[in-house]
């Protein structure tokens, strides 16, 4: 096991911008993203304690019809079949190897099939 992860007994599926990923259960989203991209996520502009605002995202859990409010992924615990629908620019940057190499298997919500449009996330330094 990786020393940066909490103990886990299995990998669970989550969806990141329509792409399926298997990540360690019992961990925060940011640690799971580090598991997926260990060469880039640790070097992102993240404070790891919810102060910088660079790890915001929107998500849905199974059965949700609307995106849930953006949260800092350094504190958000993953759940089985969680769907990440929007990522901050910094998260997209550090996940580019995963995003570029993993096929989209599930369409993202749009204004046509979601009740509200997905807003662009803006940050302090943009």
mmCIF file of N, CA and C in Angstrom:
data_model
loop_
_atom_site.group_PDB
_atom_site.id
_atom_site.type_symbol
_atom_site.label_atom_id
_atom_site.label_comp_id
_atom_site.label_asym_id
_atom_site.label_seq_id
_atom_site.Cartn_x
_atom_site.Cartn_y
_atom_site.Cartn_z
ATOM 1 N N UNK A 1 0.835 -1.192 0.000
ATOM 2 C CA UNK A 1 0.000 0.000 0.000
ATOM 3 C C UNK A 1 0.879 1.254 0.000
ATOM 4 N N UNK A 2 0.306 2.347 -0.439
ATOM 5 C CA UNK A 2 1.019 3.620 -0.451
ATOM 6 C C UNK A 2 0.942 4.249 0.932
ATOM 7 N N UNK A 3 2.024 4.853 1.383
ATOM 8 C CA UNK A 3 2.036 5.414 2.731
ATOM 9 C C UNK A 3 1.201 6.684 2.873
ATOM 10 N N UNK A 4 0.774 7.304 1.784
ATOM 11 C CA UNK A 4 -0.044 8.511 1.873
ATOM 12 C C UNK A 4 -1.540 8.210 1.978
ATOM 13 N N UNK A 5 -1.923 6.950 1.846
ATOM 14 C CA UNK A 5 -3.335 6.559 1.879
ATOM 15 C C UNK A 5 -3.742 6.033 3.245
ATOM 16 N N UNK A 6 -5.013 6.231 3.584
ATOM 17 C CA UNK A 6 -5.581 5.548 4.743
ATOM 18 C C UNK A 6 -5.675 4.068 4.413
ATOM 19 N N UNK A 7 -5.765 3.240 5.436
ATOM 20 C CA UNK A 7 -5.935 1.805 5.205
ATOM 21 C C UNK A 7 -7.198 1.561 4.384
ATOM 22 N N UNK A 8 -7.133 0.617 3.477
ATOM 23 C CA UNK A 8 -8.301 0.263 2.675
ATOM 24 C C UNK A 8 -8.253 -1.220 2.374
ATOM 25 N N UNK A 9 -9.444 -1.786 2.148
ATOM 26 C CA UNK A 9 -9.517 -3.220 1.886
ATOM 27 C C UNK A 9 -9.915 -3.539 0.451
ATOM 28 N N UNK A 10 -10.245 -2.495 -0.314
ATOM 29 C CA UNK A 10 -10.677 -2.741 -1.688
ATOM 30 C C UNK A 10 -10.591 -1.453 -2.495
ATOM 31 N N UNK A 11 -10.651 -1.622 -3.795
ATOM 32 C CA UNK A 11 -10.764 -0.486 -4.700
ATOM 33 C C UNK A 11 -12.230 -0.323 -5.068
ATOM 34 N N UNK A 12 -12.678 0.917 -5.178
ATOM 35 C CA UNK A 12 -14.068 1.164 -5.556
ATOM 36 C C UNK A 12 -14.102 2.017 -6.825
ATOM 37 N N UNK A 13 -15.169 1.851 -7.608
ATOM 38 C CA UNK A 13 -15.271 2.647 -8.839
ATOM 39 C C UNK A 13 -15.810 4.048 -8.564
ATOM 40 N N UNK A 14 -15.186 5.032 -9.188
ATOM 41 C CA UNK A 14 -15.729 6.390 -9.227
ATOM 42 C C UNK A 14 -15.633 6.858 -10.679
ATOM 43 N N UNK A 15 -16.309 7.948 -10.984
ATOM 44 C CA UNK A 15 -16.302 8.507 -12.339
ATOM 45 C C UNK A 15 -15.733 9.915 -12.281
ATOM 46 N N UNK A 16 -14.759 10.195 -13.132
ATOM 47 C CA UNK A 16 -14.129 11.508 -13.182
ATOM 48 C C UNK A 16 -14.316 12.059 -14.590
ATOM 49 N N UNK A 17 -15.174 13.054 -14.712
ATOM 50 C CA UNK A 17 -15.483 13.659 -16.017
ATOM 51 C C UNK A 17 -15.811 12.595 -17.059
ATOM 52 N N UNK A 18 -16.635 11.627 -16.663
ATOM 53 C CA UNK A 18 -17.093 10.578 -17.568
ATOM 54 C C UNK A 18 -16.155 9.400 -17.720
ATOM 55 N N UNK A 19 -15.037 9.424 -17.007
ATOM 56 C CA UNK A 19 -14.048 8.347 -17.098
ATOM 57 C C UNK A 19 -14.078 7.512 -15.820
ATOM 58 N N UNK A 20 -14.054 6.199 -15.989
ATOM 59 C CA UNK A 20 -14.103 5.297 -14.832
ATOM 60 C C UNK A 20 -12.712 5.142 -14.236
ATOM 61 N N UNK A 21 -12.662 5.149 -12.893
ATOM 62 C CA UNK A 21 -11.401 4.929 -12.183
ATOM 63 C C UNK A 21 -11.665 4.027 -10.987
ATOM 64 N N UNK A 22 -10.715 3.189 -10.669
ATOM 65 C CA UNK A 22 -10.764 2.347 -9.471
ATOM 66 C C UNK A 22 -9.812 2.971 -8.457
ATOM 67 N N UNK A 23 -10.347 3.357 -7.295
ATOM 68 C CA UNK A 23 -9.544 4.050 -6.285
ATOM 69 C C UNK A 23 -9.726 3.394 -4.920
ATOM 70 N N UNK A 24 -8.787 3.594 -4.001
ATOM 71 C CA UNK A 24 -8.864 2.968 -2.682
ATOM 72 C C UNK A 24 -10.022 3.515 -1.842
ATOM 73 N N UNK A 25 -10.825 2.617 -1.303
ATOM 74 C CA UNK A 25 -11.913 3.009 -0.399
ATOM 75 C C UNK A 25 -11.314 3.670 0.849
ATOM 76 N N UNK A 26 -12.156 4.361 1.608
ATOM 77 C CA UNK A 26 -11.769 4.943 2.896
ATOM 78 C C UNK A 26 -10.718 6.046 2.756
ATOM 79 N N UNK A 27 -10.788 6.823 1.686
ATOM 80 C CA UNK A 27 -9.830 7.903 1.475
ATOM 81 C C UNK A 27 -10.530 9.145 0.950
ATOM 82 N N UNK A 28 -9.841 10.280 1.043
ATOM 83 C CA UNK A 28 -10.374 11.514 0.477
ATOM 84 C C UNK A 28 -10.159 11.506 -1.034
ATOM 85 N N UNK A 29 -10.917 12.339 -1.708
ATOM 86 C CA UNK A 29 -10.788 12.401 -3.160
ATOM 87 C C UNK A 29 -9.385 12.833 -3.581
ATOM 88 N N UNK A 30 -8.800 13.812 -2.907
ATOM 89 C CA UNK A 30 -7.476 14.272 -3.317
ATOM 90 C C UNK A 30 -6.436 13.159 -3.176
ATOM 91 N N UNK A 31 -6.520 12.354 -2.136
ATOM 92 C CA UNK A 31 -5.594 11.218 -1.988
ATOM 93 C C UNK A 31 -5.841 10.175 -3.079
ATOM 94 N N UNK A 32 -7.087 9.984 -3.449
ATOM 95 C CA UNK A 32 -7.390 9.039 -4.537
ATOM 96 C C UNK A 32 -6.855 9.545 -5.870
ATOM 97 N N UNK A 33 -6.938 10.844 -6.083
ATOM 98 C CA UNK A 33 -6.375 11.411 -7.306
ATOM 99 C C UNK A 33 -4.854 11.272 -7.302
ATOM 100 N N UNK A 34 -4.251 11.400 -6.128
ATOM 101 C CA UNK A 34 -2.811 11.182 -6.003
ATOM 102 C C UNK A 34 -2.461 9.727 -6.317
ATOM 103 N N UNK A 35 -3.326 8.806 -5.922
ATOM 104 C CA UNK A 35 -3.141 7.390 -6.241
ATOM 105 C C UNK A 35 -3.151 7.180 -7.761
ATOM 106 N N UNK A 36 -4.052 7.896 -8.458
ATOM 107 C CA UNK A 36 -4.154 7.770 -9.917
ATOM 108 C C UNK A 36 -2.986 8.429 -10.651
ATOM 109 N N UNK A 37 -2.535 9.556 -10.148
ATOM 110 C CA UNK A 37 -1.470 10.330 -10.814
ATOM 111 C C UNK A 37 -0.391 10.707 -9.795
ATOM 112 N N UNK A 38 0.368 9.725 -9.320
ATOM 113 C CA UNK A 38 1.336 9.992 -8.247
ATOM 114 C C UNK A 38 2.494 10.902 -8.648
ATOM 115 N N UNK A 39 2.720 11.079 -9.929
ATOM 116 C CA UNK A 39 3.832 11.927 -10.365
ATOM 117 C C UNK A 39 3.458 13.393 -10.526
ATOM 118 N N UNK A 40 2.162 13.715 -10.494
ATOM 119 C CA UNK A 40 1.767 15.111 -10.708
ATOM 120 C C UNK A 40 0.935 15.700 -9.572
ATOM 121 N N UNK A 41 0.020 14.952 -8.997
ATOM 122 C CA UNK A 41 -0.864 15.509 -7.961
ATOM 123 C C UNK A 41 -0.085 16.067 -6.765
ATOM 124 N N UNK A 42 0.951 15.397 -6.257
ATOM 125 C CA UNK A 42 1.665 15.957 -5.103
ATOM 126 C C UNK A 42 2.308 17.320 -5.378
ATOM 127 N N UNK A 43 2.502 17.649 -6.650
ATOM 128 C CA UNK A 43 3.160 18.901 -7.006
ATOM 129 C C UNK A 43 2.177 19.991 -7.441
ATOM 130 N N UNK A 44 0.879 19.703 -7.325
ATOM 131 C CA UNK A 44 -0.129 20.705 -7.647
ATOM 132 C C UNK A 44 -0.169 21.795 -6.590
ATOM 133 N N UNK A 45 -0.838 22.886 -6.903
ATOM 134 C CA UNK A 45 -0.947 24.023 -5.976
ATOM 135 C C UNK A 45 -2.064 23.762 -4.966
ATOM 136 N N UNK A 46 -1.858 22.763 -4.125
ATOM 137 C CA UNK A 46 -2.852 22.393 -3.123
ATOM 138 C C UNK A 46 -2.272 22.597 -1.729
ATOM 139 N N UNK A 47 -3.097 23.079 -0.810
ATOM 140 C CA UNK A 47 -2.639 23.268 0.569
ATOM 141 C C UNK A 47 -2.925 22.027 1.420
ATOM 142 N N UNK A 48 -3.806 21.148 0.946
ATOM 143 C CA UNK A 48 -4.197 19.900 1.617
ATOM 144 C C UNK A 48 -4.985 20.142 2.906
ATOM 145 N N UNK A 49 -5.450 21.385 3.148
ATOM 146 C CA UNK A 49 -6.246 21.647 4.354
ATOM 147 C C UNK A 49 -7.391 22.628 4.118
ATOM 148 N N UNK A 50 -7.901 22.717 2.887
ATOM 149 C CA UNK A 50 -9.103 23.476 2.553
ATOM 150 C C UNK A 50 -8.946 24.990 2.669
ATOM 151 N N UNK A 51 -7.770 25.524 2.437
ATOM 152 C CA UNK A 51 -7.595 26.972 2.502
ATOM 153 C C UNK A 51 -7.343 27.615 1.139
ATOM 154 N N UNK A 52 -6.745 26.889 0.203
ATOM 155 C CA UNK A 52 -6.322 27.504 -1.060
ATOM 156 C C UNK A 52 -7.449 27.640 -2.087
ATOM 157 N N UNK A 53 -8.432 26.762 -2.041
ATOM 158 C CA UNK A 53 -9.511 26.799 -3.025
ATOM 159 C C UNK A 53 -9.179 26.150 -4.355
ATOM 160 N N UNK A 54 -8.005 25.573 -4.499
ATOM 161 C CA UNK A 54 -7.593 24.989 -5.776
ATOM 162 C C UNK A 54 -8.102 23.577 -6.016
ATOM 163 N N UNK A 55 -8.718 22.961 -5.025
ATOM 164 C CA UNK A 55 -9.173 21.573 -5.207
ATOM 165 C C UNK A 55 -10.696 21.455 -5.197
ATOM 166 N N UNK A 56 -11.367 22.507 -5.617
ATOM 167 C CA UNK A 56 -12.831 22.468 -5.652
ATOM 168 C C UNK A 56 -13.326 21.605 -6.802
ATOM 169 N N UNK A 57 -14.485 21.017 -6.579
ATOM 170 C CA UNK A 57 -15.088 20.172 -7.608
ATOM 171 C C UNK A 57 -16.586 20.097 -7.366
ATOM 172 N N UNK A 58 -17.325 19.635 -8.376
ATOM 173 C CA UNK A 58 -18.748 19.351 -8.256
ATOM 174 C C UNK A 58 -18.905 17.851 -8.428
ATOM 175 N N UNK A 59 -19.908 17.299 -7.777
ATOM 176 C CA UNK A 59 -20.060 15.848 -7.818
ATOM 177 C C UNK A 59 -21.510 15.436 -7.663
ATOM 178 N N UNK A 60 -21.743 14.183 -7.950
ATOM 179 C CA UNK A 60 -23.043 13.542 -7.739
ATOM 180 C C UNK A 60 -22.802 12.188 -7.107
ATOM 181 N N UNK A 61 -23.756 11.776 -6.316
ATOM 182 C CA UNK A 61 -23.752 10.418 -5.779
ATOM 183 C C UNK A 61 -24.865 9.657 -6.490
ATOM 184 N N UNK A 62 -24.812 8.324 -6.482
ATOM 185 C CA UNK A 62 -25.868 7.562 -7.160
ATOM 186 C C UNK A 62 -27.256 8.033 -6.721
ATOM 187 N N UNK A 63 -28.110 8.280 -7.700
ATOM 188 C CA UNK A 63 -29.464 8.748 -7.426
ATOM 189 C C UNK A 63 -29.626 10.257 -7.458
ATOM 190 N N UNK A 64 -28.541 11.009 -7.395
ATOM 191 C CA UNK A 64 -28.631 12.472 -7.457
ATOM 192 C C UNK A 64 -29.055 12.907 -8.854
ATOM 193 N N UNK A 65 -29.872 13.947 -8.919
ATOM 194 C CA UNK A 65 -30.262 14.519 -10.206
ATOM 195 C C UNK A 65 -29.611 15.880 -10.436
ATOM 196 N N UNK A 66 -28.999 16.444 -9.397
ATOM 197 C CA UNK A 66 -28.318 17.736 -9.506
ATOM 198 C C UNK A 66 -26.906 17.597 -8.953
ATOM 199 N N UNK A 67 -26.017 18.429 -9.454
ATOM 200 C CA UNK A 67 -24.669 18.470 -8.892
ATOM 201 C C UNK A 67 -24.731 18.960 -7.455
ATOM 202 N N UNK A 68 -23.887 18.397 -6.638
ATOM 203 C CA UNK A 68 -23.752 18.880 -5.267
ATOM 204 C C UNK A 68 -22.753 20.028 -5.255
ATOM 205 N N UNK A 69 -22.890 20.858 -4.256
ATOM 206 C CA UNK A 69 -22.057 22.043 -4.109
ATOM 207 C C UNK A 69 -20.572 21.691 -4.167
ATOM 208 N N UNK A 70 -19.807 22.571 -4.773
ATOM 209 C CA UNK A 70 -18.358 22.369 -4.858
ATOM 210 C C UNK A 70 -17.768 22.255 -3.464
ATOM 211 N N UNK A 71 -16.832 21.350 -3.328
ATOM 212 C CA UNK A 71 -16.145 21.139 -2.055
ATOM 213 C C UNK A 71 -14.656 21.024 -2.322
ATOM 214 N N UNK A 72 -13.889 21.141 -1.266
ATOM 215 C CA UNK A 72 -12.449 20.900 -1.383
ATOM 216 C C UNK A 72 -12.220 19.399 -1.353
ATOM 217 N N UNK A 73 -11.546 18.890 -2.356
ATOM 218 C CA UNK A 73 -11.382 17.434 -2.417
ATOM 219 C C UNK A 73 -10.359 16.914 -1.418
ATOM 220 N N UNK A 74 -9.685 17.806 -0.696
ATOM 221 C CA UNK A 74 -8.773 17.344 0.353
ATOM 222 C C UNK A 74 -9.544 16.846 1.575
ATOM 223 N N UNK A 75 -10.832 17.201 1.697
ATOM 224 C CA UNK A 75 -11.648 16.741 2.822
ATOM 225 C C UNK A 75 -12.782 15.812 2.419
ATOM 226 N N UNK A 76 -13.150 15.809 1.161
ATOM 227 C CA UNK A 76 -14.308 15.028 0.712
ATOM 228 C C UNK A 76 -13.955 13.545 0.618
ATOM 229 N N UNK A 77 -14.703 12.723 1.322
ATOM 230 C CA UNK A 77 -14.513 11.268 1.264
ATOM 231 C C UNK A 77 -15.201 10.721 0.023
ATOM 232 N N UNK A 78 -14.549 9.805 -0.634
ATOM 233 C CA UNK A 78 -15.146 9.194 -1.816
ATOM 234 C C UNK A 78 -16.201 8.179 -1.403
ATOM 235 N N UNK A 79 -17.129 7.953 -2.308
ATOM 236 C CA UNK A 79 -18.140 6.914 -2.118
ATOM 237 C C UNK A 79 -18.219 6.091 -3.399
ATOM 238 N N UNK A 80 -18.690 4.880 -3.255
ATOM 239 C CA UNK A 80 -18.839 3.965 -4.381
ATOM 240 C C UNK A 80 -19.692 4.614 -5.473
ATOM 241 N N UNK A 81 -19.206 4.615 -6.703
ATOM 242 C CA UNK A 81 -19.905 5.161 -7.879
ATOM 243 C C UNK A 81 -20.096 6.682 -7.832
ATOM 244 N N UNK A 82 -19.351 7.388 -7.005
ATOM 245 C CA UNK A 82 -19.383 8.847 -6.978
ATOM 246 C C UNK A 82 -19.014 9.353 -8.370
ATOM 247 N N UNK A 83 -19.657 10.425 -8.801
ATOM 248 C CA UNK A 83 -19.387 10.978 -10.131
ATOM 249 C C UNK A 83 -18.895 12.416 -9.999
ATOM 250 N N UNK A 84 -17.673 12.662 -10.412
ATOM 251 C CA UNK A 84 -17.096 14.005 -10.401
ATOM 252 C C UNK A 84 -17.467 14.652 -11.732
ATOM 253 N N UNK A 85 -18.224 15.748 -11.677
ATOM 254 C CA UNK A 85 -18.737 16.363 -12.900
ATOM 255 C C UNK A 85 -17.978 17.614 -13.323
ATOM 256 N N UNK A 86 -17.340 18.295 -12.385
ATOM 257 C CA UNK A 86 -16.577 19.508 -12.683
ATOM 258 C C UNK A 86 -15.317 19.495 -11.821
ATOM 259 N N UNK A 87 -14.191 19.841 -12.419
ATOM 260 C CA UNK A 87 -12.923 19.950 -11.694
ATOM 261 C C UNK A 87 -12.352 21.351 -11.865
ATOM 262 N N UNK A 88 -11.655 21.825 -10.851
ATOM 263 C CA UNK A 88 -10.949 23.100 -10.969
ATOM 264 C C UNK A 88 -9.865 22.992 -12.039
ATOM 265 N N UNK A 89 -9.392 24.120 -12.501
ATOM 266 C CA UNK A 89 -8.329 24.134 -13.513
ATOM 267 C C UNK A 89 -7.073 23.442 -12.993
ATOM 268 N N UNK A 90 -6.741 23.628 -11.734
ATOM 269 C CA UNK A 90 -5.540 22.995 -11.174
ATOM 270 C C UNK A 90 -5.691 21.483 -11.117
ATOM 271 N N UNK A 91 -6.875 20.994 -10.743
ATOM 272 C CA UNK A 91 -7.099 19.547 -10.734
ATOM 273 C C UNK A 91 -7.006 18.974 -12.149
ATOM 274 N N UNK A 92 -7.598 19.658 -13.120
ATOM 275 C CA UNK A 92 -7.495 19.184 -14.509
ATOM 276 C C UNK A 92 -6.039 19.133 -14.960
ATOM 277 N N UNK A 93 -5.270 20.127 -14.557
ATOM 278 C CA UNK A 93 -3.867 20.182 -14.961
ATOM 279 C C UNK A 93 -3.088 18.987 -14.418
ATOM 280 N N UNK A 94 -3.233 18.692 -13.123
ATOM 281 C CA UNK A 94 -2.452 17.588 -12.538
ATOM 282 C C UNK A 94 -2.994 16.220 -12.933
ATOM 283 N N UNK A 95 -4.234 16.159 -13.405
ATOM 284 C CA UNK A 95 -4.829 14.884 -13.835
ATOM 285 C C UNK A 95 -4.750 14.673 -15.342
ATOM 286 N N UNK A 96 -4.036 15.528 -16.046
ATOM 287 C CA UNK A 96 -4.040 15.462 -17.509
ATOM 288 C C UNK A 96 -3.617 14.103 -18.053
ATOM 289 N N UNK A 97 -2.681 13.410 -17.407
ATOM 290 C CA UNK A 97 -2.273 12.093 -17.930
ATOM 291 C C UNK A 97 -3.421 11.094 -17.826
ATOM 292 N N UNK A 98 -4.160 11.127 -16.725
ATOM 293 C CA UNK A 98 -5.327 10.252 -16.574
ATOM 294 C C UNK A 98 -6.421 10.650 -17.559
ATOM 295 N N UNK A 99 -6.722 11.943 -17.634
ATOM 296 C CA UNK A 99 -7.802 12.417 -18.503
ATOM 297 C C UNK A 99 -7.495 12.157 -19.978
ATOM 298 N N UNK A 100 -6.241 12.298 -20.364
ATOM 299 C CA UNK A 100 -5.867 12.083 -21.769
ATOM 300 C C UNK A 100 -5.806 10.609 -22.155
ATOM 301 N N UNK A 101 -5.541 9.739 -21.195
ATOM 302 C CA UNK A 101 -5.339 8.321 -21.524
ATOM 303 C C UNK A 101 -6.534 7.422 -21.223
ATOM 304 N N UNK A 102 -7.554 7.956 -20.568
ATOM 305 C CA UNK A 102 -8.707 7.146 -20.176
ATOM 306 C C UNK A 102 -9.914 7.546 -21.017
ATOM 307 N N UNK A 103 -10.546 6.592 -21.691
ATOM 308 C CA UNK A 103 -11.684 6.942 -22.550
ATOM 309 C C UNK A 103 -12.915 7.378 -21.747
ATOM 310 N N UNK A 104 -13.685 8.266 -22.339
ATOM 311 C CA UNK A 104 -14.952 8.683 -21.733
ATOM 312 C C UNK A 104 -15.961 7.571 -21.968
ATOM 313 N N UNK A 105 -16.545 7.079 -20.896
ATOM 314 C CA UNK A 105 -17.526 5.997 -20.985
ATOM 315 C C UNK A 105 -18.937 6.452 -20.638
ATOM 316 N N UNK A 106 -19.053 7.599 -20.015
ATOM 317 C CA UNK A 106 -20.340 8.084 -19.533
ATOM 318 C C UNK A 106 -20.444 9.569 -19.874
ATOM 319 N N UNK A 107 -21.541 9.986 -20.515
ATOM 320 C CA UNK A 107 -21.655 11.408 -20.858
ATOM 321 C C UNK A 107 -21.806 12.272 -19.612
ATOM 322 N N UNK A 108 -21.226 13.458 -19.670
ATOM 323 C CA UNK A 108 -21.373 14.408 -18.572
ATOM 324 C C UNK A 108 -22.731 15.084 -18.660
ATOM 325 N N UNK A 109 -23.284 15.493 -17.510
ATOM 326 C CA UNK A 109 -24.548 16.235 -17.547
ATOM 327 C C UNK A 109 -24.370 17.543 -18.314
ATOM 328 N N UNK A 110 -25.392 17.916 -19.058
ATOM 329 C CA UNK A 110 -25.383 19.192 -19.771
ATOM 330 C C UNK A 110 -26.663 19.922 -19.427
ATOM 331 N N UNK A 111 -26.816 21.122 -19.943
ATOM 332 C CA UNK A 111 -28.039 21.863 -19.677
ATOM 333 C C UNK A 111 -29.254 21.152 -20.264
ATOM 334 N N UNK A 112 -29.046 20.293 -21.272
ATOM 335 C CA UNK A 112 -30.167 19.565 -21.858
ATOM 336 C C UNK A 112 -30.653 18.424 -20.961
ATOM 337 N N UNK A 113 -29.729 17.768 -20.241
ATOM 338 C CA UNK A 113 -30.167 16.642 -19.417
ATOM 339 C C UNK A 113 -29.976 16.877 -17.922
ATOM 340 N N UNK A 114 -29.697 18.099 -17.538
ATOM 341 C CA UNK A 114 -29.618 18.462 -16.123
ATOM 342 C C UNK A 114 -30.517 19.667 -15.911
ATOM 343 N N UNK A 115 -31.047 19.816 -14.724
ATOM 344 C CA UNK A 115 -31.994 20.901 -14.485
ATOM 345 C C UNK A 115 -31.309 22.263 -14.386
ATOM 346 N N UNK A 116 -30.026 22.295 -14.066
ATOM 347 C CA UNK A 116 -29.305 23.558 -14.001
ATOM 348 C C UNK A 116 -27.973 23.418 -14.726
ATOM 349 N N UNK A 117 -27.501 24.482 -15.366
ATOM 350 C CA UNK A 117 -26.206 24.399 -16.031
ATOM 351 C C UNK A 117 -25.079 24.250 -15.014
ATOM 352 N N UNK A 118 -24.009 23.614 -15.440
ATOM 353 C CA UNK A 118 -22.852 23.469 -14.571
ATOM 354 C C UNK A 118 -22.001 24.720 -14.722
ATOM 355 N N UNK A 119 -21.794 25.468 -13.634
ATOM 356 C CA UNK A 119 -21.035 26.715 -13.737
ATOM 357 C C UNK A 119 -19.539 26.463 -13.849
ATOM 358 N N UNK A 120 -18.851 27.423 -14.420
ATOM 359 C CA UNK A 120 -17.387 27.395 -14.442
ATOM 360 C C UNK A 120 -16.913 27.783 -13.044
ATOM 361 N N UNK A 121 -15.957 27.058 -12.515
ATOM 362 C CA UNK A 121 -15.423 27.374 -11.192
ATOM 363 C C UNK A 121 -14.299 28.386 -11.370
ATOM 364 N N UNK A 122 -14.378 29.495 -10.650
ATOM 365 C CA UNK A 122 -13.347 30.527 -10.695
ATOM 366 C C UNK A 122 -12.597 30.535 -9.367
ATOM 367 N N UNK A 123 -11.323 30.882 -9.439
ATOM 368 C CA UNK A 123 -10.491 30.887 -8.251
ATOM 369 C C UNK A 123 -9.788 32.219 -8.090
ATOM 370 N N UNK A 124 -9.219 32.428 -6.926
ATOM 371 C CA UNK A 124 -8.590 33.695 -6.578
ATOM 372 C C UNK A 124 -7.519 34.140 -7.561
ATOM 373 N N UNK A 125 -6.690 33.212 -8.030
ATOM 374 C CA UNK A 125 -5.568 33.603 -8.874
ATOM 375 C C UNK A 125 -5.857 33.535 -10.371
ATOM 376 N N UNK A 126 -7.098 33.336 -10.759
ATOM 377 C CA UNK A 126 -7.432 33.279 -12.189
ATOM 378 C C UNK A 126 -7.978 34.615 -12.657
#
